[in-house]
């Protein structure tokens, strides 16, 4: 009997009693390799001594200070670091307690910027289909994950949507990458024009799509084109890097690899690496300057804003990433993981796509590789794989509704940056066993196209 409303109300999940490095142990003595860091959260694995020391030290010094009364040295130092590592132009930081709260903050900051600019008629956010931006009502409104939003849809603001950049499914046979990318940008421009360019506040997108699609990276030039359109119509580009940011793709911010800066970057998950709940918004200086020289107030604030212990954990995470050169490690091990996945699944008859960036990789499962037909959603292939993986001591992050909210299955793999090649090899081997057990009849058969 549990008093907690667990995710599946009828199921009490295993009780985690300890975690160290790559491993989590439950109360029955089972151990699990954490190959997904929860939801791409635990970038440094578990029990990292430097982060624990920093947290302990901060608790002893000062466990709490309300941001309406004080700032703290540790929050200030974290903000300095985040700005130093941010894409060009992002110079202001707002610290919150998680990804959804950060997304809400970004939406409000963007709106207030236009209100204080004398453009209060701007009320519209444009976003992409098959995206996840969080579970609070504003974040849920801009997101488009069918499973999380359908009951709440009547409560949510209207958000015009465009297609994600999902080459595996949406680039037509014979269509060049350039033409595909151009078509997506034309669709975005049409959406801006349909909403009325003077009505639009911003365009929200995950640079590499996480939970809803499974590590879907954009085509070359897509985000450059988005940036150009945002500049053309004076709308803000809001990059949701909650899952793909903080080093996960091999650069501190995923968008660095696309050669542009957003106006607002939203970060979370890997920011605290699971050691403390923390999220943040990084904003272009000019946005905040408008508020500073206007009302002088950003109309926001929470009881845990700028929490010093959370800031201490995030600061220590940043220091370890730099000291141990972990961004380079992510790039190297990401390539190793990609190779291993290709070796294991490149000819698997039920794996249609192997994709991702850095240590943010995914498999898309299909019933038929040639037609790319997905499995019947009623089979819940993603859930079967999760169950089989857990039974083999492996945590991965499978999802369903990959294609349109209903059809399609993927498995997201997001190991800690400290994973060794041996760890990655064990992850891939257990995953192969889990997939083959979940899909009886699956057999390795050479397929065209790899
Ligand atoms: N945005 C993205 C891209 C996410 O992946 C998530 C969660 O993983 C969120 C927002 C919401 O973050 P949180 O679960 O911390 O509220």
Coordinates of C-alpha atoms and ligand atoms in Angstrom, one line a residue:
X1 CA 0.0 0.0 0.0
X2 CA 1.4 3.4 -1.0
X3 CA 0.0 6.9 -0.3
X4 CA 1.9 8.2 -3.3
X5 CA 0.1 8.8 -6.6
X6 CA 2.6 6.9 -8.7
X7 CA 2.7 7.4 -12.5
X8 CA 0.6 4.3 -13.0
X9 CA -1.8 4.6 -10.1
X10 CA -2.2 0.9 -9.7
X11 CA 1.5 0.1 -9.7
X12 CA 4.1 0.8 -7.1
X13 CA 7.4 0.9 -8.9
X14 CA 10.5 -0.8 -7.5
X15 CA 11.9 1.0 -4.5
X16 CA 15.3 2.5 -5.3
X17 CA 17.5 2.2 -2.2
X18 CA 21.0 3.2 -3.5
X19 CA 22.7 4.4 -6.6
X20 CA 26.4 4.6 -7.5
X21 CA 28.0 5.5 -10.9
X22 CA 26.1 3.7 -13.6
X23 CA 24.0 1.5 -11.3
X24 CA 20.8 1.9 -9.4
X25 CA 19.9 -0.8 -6.8
X26 CA 16.3 -1.6 -5.6
X27 CA 15.1 -3.0 -2.3
X28 CA 14.9 -6.6 -3.7
X29 CA 18.6 -6.5 -4.5
X30 CA 18.2 -6.0 -8.3
X31 CA 20.6 -3.7 -10.0
X32 CA 19.9 -1.7 -13.1
X33 CA 22.3 -0.1 -15.5
X34 CA 21.1 3.5 -15.9
X35 CA 21.3 3.9 -19.6
X36 CA 18.9 6.8 -19.8
X37 CA 19.7 8.9 -16.7
X38 CA 16.0 8.8 -15.8
X39 CA 14.8 11.3 -18.5
X40 CA 18.3 12.2 -19.8
X41 CA 18.9 13.8 -16.4
X42 CA 21.8 12.0 -14.7
X43 CA 24.7 13.2 -16.8
X44 CA 27.3 12.3 -14.2
X45 CA 25.9 9.1 -13.0
X46 CA 25.0 8.6 -9.4
X47 CA 26.8 9.4 -6.2
X48 CA 29.4 11.6 -7.8
X49 CA 31.7 12.7 -4.9
X50 CA 32.3 16.2 -6.1
X51 CA 28.6 17.0 -6.4
X52 CA 27.8 15.5 -3.0
X53 CA 30.6 17.4 -1.3
X54 CA 29.4 20.7 -2.9
X55 CA 25.8 20.0 -1.7
X56 CA 26.9 19.1 1.8
X57 CA 29.0 22.2 2.1
X58 CA 26.2 24.4 0.9
X59 CA 23.6 22.9 3.3
X60 CA 26.0 23.5 6.2
X61 CA 26.5 27.1 5.1
X62 CA 23.1 28.2 4.0
X63 CA 20.3 25.8 2.9
X64 CA 17.8 28.5 1.9
X65 CA 17.4 32.1 1.0
X66 CA 14.2 33.6 -0.5
X67 CA 14.9 35.5 -3.7
X68 CA 12.7 38.4 -2.6
X69 CA 15.1 39.1 0.2
X70 CA 18.6 37.8 -0.8
X71 CA 20.8 36.5 -3.5
X72 CA 23.6 34.0 -2.7
X73 CA 27.2 33.8 -3.9
X74 CA 26.6 30.3 -5.2
X75 CA 23.6 31.3 -7.4
X76 CA 25.6 34.3 -8.7
X77 CA 28.6 32.1 -9.6
X78 CA 26.3 29.6 -11.3
X79 CA 24.8 32.3 -13.4
X80 CA 28.2 33.6 -14.4
X81 CA 29.2 30.1 -15.5
X82 CA 26.1 29.5 -17.4
X83 CA 26.5 32.7 -19.3
X84 CA 30.2 32.0 -20.0
X85 CA 29.1 28.7 -21.6
X86 CA 26.1 29.9 -23.4
X87 CA 25.6 30.7 -27.1
X88 CA 26.5 34.2 -28.1
X89 CA 24.3 36.9 -26.7
X90 CA 22.6 35.0 -23.9
X91 CA 23.7 37.0 -20.9
X92 CA 20.8 36.9 -18.3
X93 CA 19.8 34.0 -16.1
X94 CA 16.7 33.1 -14.2
X95 CA 16.9 30.1 -11.9
X96 CA 13.9 27.9 -11.2
X97 CA 13.3 24.3 -10.0
X98 CA 12.8 22.3 -13.2
X99 CA 12.1 22.2 -16.9
X100 CA 8.4 23.0 -16.9
X101 CA 8.8 25.9 -14.6
X102 CA 11.7 27.1 -16.8
X103 CA 9.5 26.8 -19.9
X104 CA 6.7 28.8 -18.2
X105 CA 9.2 31.4 -17.2
X106 CA 10.4 31.7 -20.8
X107 CA 6.9 32.1 -22.2
X108 CA 6.2 34.8 -19.6
X109 CA 9.5 36.6 -20.2
X110 CA 8.9 36.6 -23.9
X111 CA 5.4 38.0 -23.5
X112 CA 6.4 40.7 -21.0
X113 CA 9.2 41.8 -23.3
X114 CA 6.6 42.6 -26.0
X115 CA 4.2 44.2 -23.5
X116 CA 7.0 46.5 -22.3
X117 CA 8.0 47.2 -26.0
X118 CA 4.5 48.5 -26.6
X119 CA 3.5 45.5 -28.6
X120 CA 0.9 43.9 -26.3
X121 CA -1.1 42.7 -29.3
X122 CA 1.6 39.9 -29.6
X123 CA -0.1 37.0 -27.9
X124 CA 0.7 33.9 -30.1
X125 CA 3.3 31.2 -29.7
X126 CA 4.0 28.9 -32.6
X127 CA 5.3 25.5 -31.9
X128 CA 5.9 22.1 -33.5
X129 CA 3.9 19.0 -33.7
X130 CA 5.2 16.0 -31.7
X131 CA 7.1 18.1 -29.1
X132 CA 7.3 18.0 -25.4
X133 CA 7.8 21.2 -23.3
X134 CA 6.6 20.1 -19.9
X135 CA 3.5 19.3 -17.9
X136 CA 2.3 22.6 -16.5
X137 CA -0.5 24.3 -18.4
X138 CA 1.5 26.8 -20.4
X139 CA 4.2 24.3 -21.3
X140 CA 1.6 21.7 -22.1
X141 CA -0.1 24.2 -24.4
X142 CA 3.0 24.8 -26.5
X143 CA 3.9 21.1 -26.4
X144 CA 2.1 18.5 -28.6
X145 CA 2.4 15.1 -26.9
X146 CA -1.0 13.5 -27.2
X147 CA -0.6 11.4 -24.1
X148 CA 0.1 14.3 -21.8
X149 CA -2.4 16.9 -23.1
X150 CA -5.6 15.5 -24.6
X151 CA -7.7 15.7 -21.4
X152 CA -6.5 19.2 -20.7
X153 CA -6.8 20.6 -24.2
X154 CA -9.9 22.8 -23.4
X155 CA -7.9 24.5 -20.7
X156 CA -4.9 25.3 -23.0
X157 CA -4.1 28.4 -25.1
X158 CA -4.3 27.9 -28.9
X159 CA -0.9 27.3 -30.4
X160 CA -0.5 27.1 -34.2
X161 CA 1.7 24.2 -35.1
X162 CA 4.1 23.2 -37.8
X163 CA 5.8 20.0 -38.6
X164 CA 8.9 18.8 -36.7
X165 CA 12.1 18.3 -38.7
X166 CA 11.7 14.5 -38.8
X167 CA 13.6 13.4 -41.8
X168 CA 13.3 9.6 -41.4
X169 CA 9.5 9.8 -41.8
X170 CA 8.8 13.1 -43.6
X171 CA 11.5 13.5 -46.3
X172 CA 9.9 12.2 -49.4
X173 CA 11.7 9.7 -51.6
X174 CA 13.7 11.6 -54.1
X175 CA 13.4 14.8 -52.2
X176 CA 16.8 16.4 -51.4
X177 CA 17.6 17.3 -47.8
X178 CA 17.8 21.0 -48.9
X179 CA 14.3 20.9 -50.5
X180 CA 12.9 19.1 -47.4
X181 CA 14.4 21.7 -45.1
X182 CA 13.1 24.5 -47.3
X183 CA 9.6 23.1 -47.3
X184 CA 9.6 23.1 -43.5
X185 CA 10.8 26.7 -43.4
X186 CA 8.1 27.6 -45.9
X187 CA 5.5 26.0 -43.7
X188 CA 6.8 27.9 -40.7
X189 CA 6.7 31.2 -42.6
X190 CA 3.1 30.4 -43.7
X191 CA 2.1 29.8 -40.1
X192 CA 3.7 33.1 -39.1
X193 CA 1.8 34.9 -41.8
X194 CA -1.5 33.1 -41.0
X195 CA -1.2 34.1 -37.4
X196 CA -0.3 37.6 -38.4
X197 CA 3.4 38.4 -37.9
X198 CA 2.6 41.3 -35.6
X199 CA 0.7 38.9 -33.3
X200 CA 3.4 36.3 -32.8
X201 CA 5.6 36.3 -29.7
X202 CA 7.8 33.4 -30.4
X203 CA 8.6 30.1 -32.0
X204 CA 9.3 27.2 -29.5
X205 CA 11.2 24.1 -30.5
X206 CA 13.4 21.4 -29.0
X207 CA 16.7 21.6 -31.0
X208 CA 16.9 17.8 -30.7
X209 CA 13.5 16.3 -30.0
X210 CA 13.5 14.2 -26.9
X211 CA 10.6 12.4 -25.2
X212 CA 8.0 12.5 -28.0
X213 CA 10.1 11.6 -30.9
X214 CA 13.4 10.0 -29.7
X215 CA 16.6 12.0 -30.3
X216 CA 15.4 13.6 -33.6
X217 CA 18.2 16.0 -34.7
X218 CA 17.4 18.7 -37.3
X219 CA 18.7 18.7 -40.8
X220 CA 21.7 21.0 -41.6
X221 CA 20.4 24.5 -42.1
X222 CA 17.0 24.0 -40.5
X223 CA 17.7 26.2 -37.4
X224 CA 19.6 28.7 -39.4
X225 CA 16.5 29.1 -41.6
X226 CA 14.3 29.4 -38.4
X227 CA 16.6 32.0 -37.0
X228 CA 16.4 34.0 -40.3
X229 CA 12.6 33.8 -40.2
X230 CA 12.4 34.9 -36.6
X231 CA 14.6 37.9 -37.3
X232 CA 12.6 38.7 -40.4
X233 CA 9.3 39.0 -38.5
X234 CA 10.8 40.2 -35.2
X235 CA 9.7 37.1 -33.2
X236 CA 11.7 35.3 -30.5
X237 CA 13.3 31.9 -30.9
X238 CA 12.8 29.9 -27.7
X239 CA 14.9 26.8 -27.7
X240 CA 13.8 24.2 -25.2
X241 CA 17.1 22.4 -24.4
X242 CA 15.7 20.8 -21.2
X243 CA 16.6 17.4 -22.4
X244 CA 19.1 17.9 -25.2
X245 CA 21.1 20.7 -23.5
X246 CA 23.9 20.8 -20.8
X247 CA 26.3 18.7 -22.8
X248 CA 24.0 15.8 -23.7
X249 CA 24.7 16.2 -27.5
X250 CA 28.4 16.9 -27.1
X251 CA 28.2 20.7 -26.8
X252 CA 26.9 22.5 -23.8
X253 CA 23.9 23.7 -25.8
X254 CA 22.6 21.6 -28.7
X255 CA 22.0 24.6 -30.9
X256 CA 25.7 25.4 -31.0
X257 CA 26.0 22.6 -33.5
X258 CA 23.5 24.4 -35.7
X259 CA 25.5 27.6 -35.7
X260 CA 22.9 29.9 -34.2
X261 CA 21.8 31.5 -30.9
X262 CA 18.2 31.5 -29.7
X263 CA 16.7 34.5 -27.9
X264 CA 15.8 32.4 -25.0
X265 CA 17.3 29.0 -24.0
X266 CA 15.4 26.8 -21.5
X267 CA 17.5 24.3 -19.6
X268 CA 16.8 21.7 -16.9
X269 CA 17.4 18.0 -16.5
X270 CA 21.2 17.8 -16.9
X271 CA 21.6 21.2 -15.2
X272 CA 21.3 19.6 -11.8
X273 CA 22.2 16.1 -13.2
X274 CA 19.6 14.6 -10.8
X275 CA 21.4 15.9 -7.7
X276 CA 19.0 18.7 -7.1
X277 CA 15.8 19.9 -8.9
X278 CA 16.8 23.0 -10.9
X279 CA 16.0 24.5 -14.2
X280 CA 16.9 27.9 -15.8
X281 CA 16.2 30.3 -18.5
X282 CA 19.0 32.1 -20.3
X283 CA 17.9 35.2 -22.1
X284 CA 19.4 37.6 -24.6
X285 CA 20.6 40.7 -22.8
X286 CA 18.4 43.1 -24.8
X287 CA 15.2 41.4 -23.7
X288 CA 15.9 41.8 -20.1
X289 CA 17.3 45.3 -20.6
X290 CA 13.9 46.3 -22.0
X291 CA 12.3 45.2 -18.7
X292 CA 15.1 46.7 -16.6
X293 CA 14.7 50.1 -18.2
X294 CA 10.9 49.7 -18.2
X295 CA 8.9 48.4 -15.3
X296 CA 12.1 47.3 -13.6
X297 CA 10.5 44.0 -12.6
X298 CA 10.1 40.6 -14.3
X299 CA 6.6 39.6 -13.1
X300 CA 7.5 36.1 -11.9
X301 CA 8.9 34.4 -8.9
X302 CA 8.6 31.2 -6.9
X303 CA 9.5 30.3 -3.3
X304 CA 12.4 28.1 -4.5
X305 CA 13.7 30.6 -7.2
X306 CA 17.5 30.6 -7.1
X307 CA 17.6 27.9 -4.4
X308 CA 21.2 27.8 -3.0
X309 CA 21.6 24.1 -2.6
X310 CA 20.2 23.5 -6.1
X311 CA 22.6 26.1 -7.4
X312 CA 25.5 24.5 -5.6
X313 CA 24.8 21.2 -7.2
X314 CA 24.4 22.7 -10.7
X315 CA 27.6 24.7 -10.2
X316 CA 29.5 21.6 -9.2
X317 CA 28.2 19.7 -12.2
X318 CA 29.4 22.5 -14.5
X319 CA 32.8 22.4 -12.9
X320 CA 33.1 18.6 -13.2
X321 CA 32.1 18.7 -16.9
X322 CA 34.8 21.3 -17.6
X323 CA 37.6 19.7 -15.4
X324 CA 37.0 16.2 -16.7
X325 CA 36.6 17.4 -20.3
X326 CA 33.3 15.6 -20.5
X327 CA 32.0 17.3 -23.6
X328 CA 34.8 15.7 -25.5
X329 CA 33.9 12.4 -23.8
X330 CA 30.3 12.7 -24.9
X331 CA 31.4 13.2 -28.5
X332 CA 33.8 10.3 -28.5
X333 CA 31.5 7.9 -26.6
X334 CA 28.5 9.1 -28.6
X335 CA 30.3 7.9 -31.7
X336 CA 31.2 4.6 -30.0
X337 CA 27.6 4.2 -29.0
X338 CA 26.4 4.9 -32.5
X339 CA 28.8 2.3 -33.9
X340 CA 27.6 -0.3 -31.4
X341 CA 24.0 0.4 -32.1
X342 CA 24.6 0.1 -35.8
X343 CA 26.4 -3.2 -35.3
X344 CA 23.7 -4.6 -33.1
X345 CA 20.6 -3.2 -34.9
X346 CA 21.7 -2.1 -38.3
X347 CA 20.2 -5.2 -39.8
X348 CA 17.5 -5.8 -37.3
X349 CA 14.2 -6.3 -39.1
X350 CA 12.3 -4.2 -36.5
X351 CA 14.6 -1.3 -36.2
X352 CA 13.8 1.4 -38.8
X353 CA 16.1 4.2 -37.7
X354 CA 19.1 4.7 -35.5
X355 CA 19.6 8.4 -34.8
X356 CA 20.7 11.1 -32.4
X357 CA 23.6 13.3 -31.4
X358 CA 26.3 12.7 -28.8
X359 CA 25.0 10.5 -25.9
X360 CA 21.4 11.2 -26.9
X361 CA 20.5 8.3 -29.2
X362 CA 17.4 6.5 -30.2
X363 CA 16.1 3.5 -32.1
X364 CA 12.7 3.8 -33.9
X365 CA 10.9 0.4 -34.0
X366 CA 8.9 -0.5 -37.1
X367 CA 6.9 -3.6 -38.1
X368 CA 8.3 -3.3 -41.6
X369 CA 11.5 -1.6 -42.5
X370 CA 10.8 -1.1 -46.2
X371 CA 7.4 0.5 -45.8
X372 CA 8.4 1.9 -42.4
X373 CA 5.0 0.8 -41.1
X374 CA 4.8 1.1 -37.3
X375 CA 3.5 -1.6 -35.0
X376 CA -0.1 -1.6 -34.0
X377 CA -0.3 0.9 -31.1
X378 CA -2.4 -1.6 -29.1
X379 CA 0.7 -3.8 -28.8
X380 CA 2.4 -1.1 -26.8
X381 CA 5.8 -2.2 -28.1
X382 CA 7.6 0.6 -26.2
X383 CA 6.1 -0.6 -22.9
X384 CA 7.0 -4.2 -23.6
X385 CA 10.6 -3.2 -24.3
X386 CA 10.8 -1.2 -21.1
X387 CA 9.5 -4.2 -19.1
X388 CA 11.9 -6.6 -20.8
X389 CA 14.8 -4.1 -20.3
X390 CA 14.0 -3.7 -16.6
X391 CA 13.9 -7.5 -16.2
X392 CA 17.4 -7.5 -17.6
X393 CA 18.7 -4.8 -15.3
X394 CA 18.6 -2.0 -17.9
X395 CA 17.0 1.4 -17.7
X396 CA 16.2 2.9 -21.1
X397 CA 13.5 5.4 -22.0
X398 CA 11.0 4.0 -24.5
X399 CA 8.1 6.1 -25.8
X400 CA 5.1 5.5 -28.0
X401 CA 3.1 7.7 -30.4
X402 CA 6.4 8.7 -32.0
X403 CA 4.9 9.6 -35.4
X404 CA 1.6 11.3 -34.6
X405 CA 0.9 10.8 -30.9
X406 CA -0.6 7.4 -31.5
X407 CA 1.5 5.4 -33.9
X408 CA 5.2 4.6 -33.6
X409 CA 7.6 3.4 -31.0
X410 CA 11.1 4.4 -30.1
X411 CA 13.7 3.8 -27.4
X412 CA 15.7 6.7 -26.1
X413 CA 19.2 5.9 -24.8
X414 CA 20.9 8.7 -22.8
X415 CA 23.7 7.2 -20.7
X416 CA 25.8 9.3 -18.2
X417 CA 28.8 11.0 -19.7
X418 CA 31.0 8.8 -17.5
X419 CA 30.0 5.6 -19.3
X420 CA 32.9 3.6 -20.5
X421 CA 33.0 1.7 -23.8
X422 CA 32.4 -1.5 -21.8
X423 CA 29.3 0.0 -20.2
X424 CA 28.0 1.0 -23.6
X425 CA 28.6 -2.4 -25.0
X426 CA 26.7 -4.0 -22.0
X427 CA 23.9 -1.5 -22.5
X428 CA 23.6 -2.4 -26.2
X429 CA 23.8 -6.1 -25.6
X430 CA 21.0 -6.0 -22.9
X431 CA 18.9 -3.8 -25.1
X432 CA 19.2 -6.2 -28.0
X433 CA 18.0 -9.0 -25.7
X434 CA 15.2 -6.9 -24.4
X435 CA 14.0 -6.0 -27.9
X436 CA 14.2 -9.5 -29.1
X437 CA 12.3 -10.8 -26.1
X438 CA 9.6 -8.0 -26.5
X439 CA 9.2 -8.8 -30.2
X440 CA 9.1 -12.6 -30.4
X441 CA 9.8 -13.6 -33.9
X442 CA 12.3 -10.9 -34.4
X443 CA 15.3 -12.2 -36.2
X444 CA 18.4 -10.7 -37.5
X445 CA 18.2 -10.4 -41.2
X446 CA 20.2 -8.2 -43.5
X447 CA 18.1 -5.4 -44.8
X448 CA 18.8 -2.9 -47.5
X449 CA 19.7 0.6 -46.7
X450 CA 22.4 0.3 -44.0
Ligands
LIG1 N1 11.1 20.3 -22.0 C1 11.6 19.2 -22.4 C2 12.2 19.2 -23.8 C3 11.7 18.1 -21.6 O1 12.2 16.9 -22.1 C4 11.1 18.1 -20.3 C5 11.2 17.0 -19.4 O2 12.0 16.1 -19.6 C6 10.5 19.3 -19.9 C7 10.5 20.4 -20.8 C8 9.9 19.4 -18.6 O3 10.8 19.3 -17.5 P1 10.3 18.9 -16.1 O4 9.9 17.4 -16.2 O5 11.5 19.1 -15.2 O6 9.2 19.7 -15.6

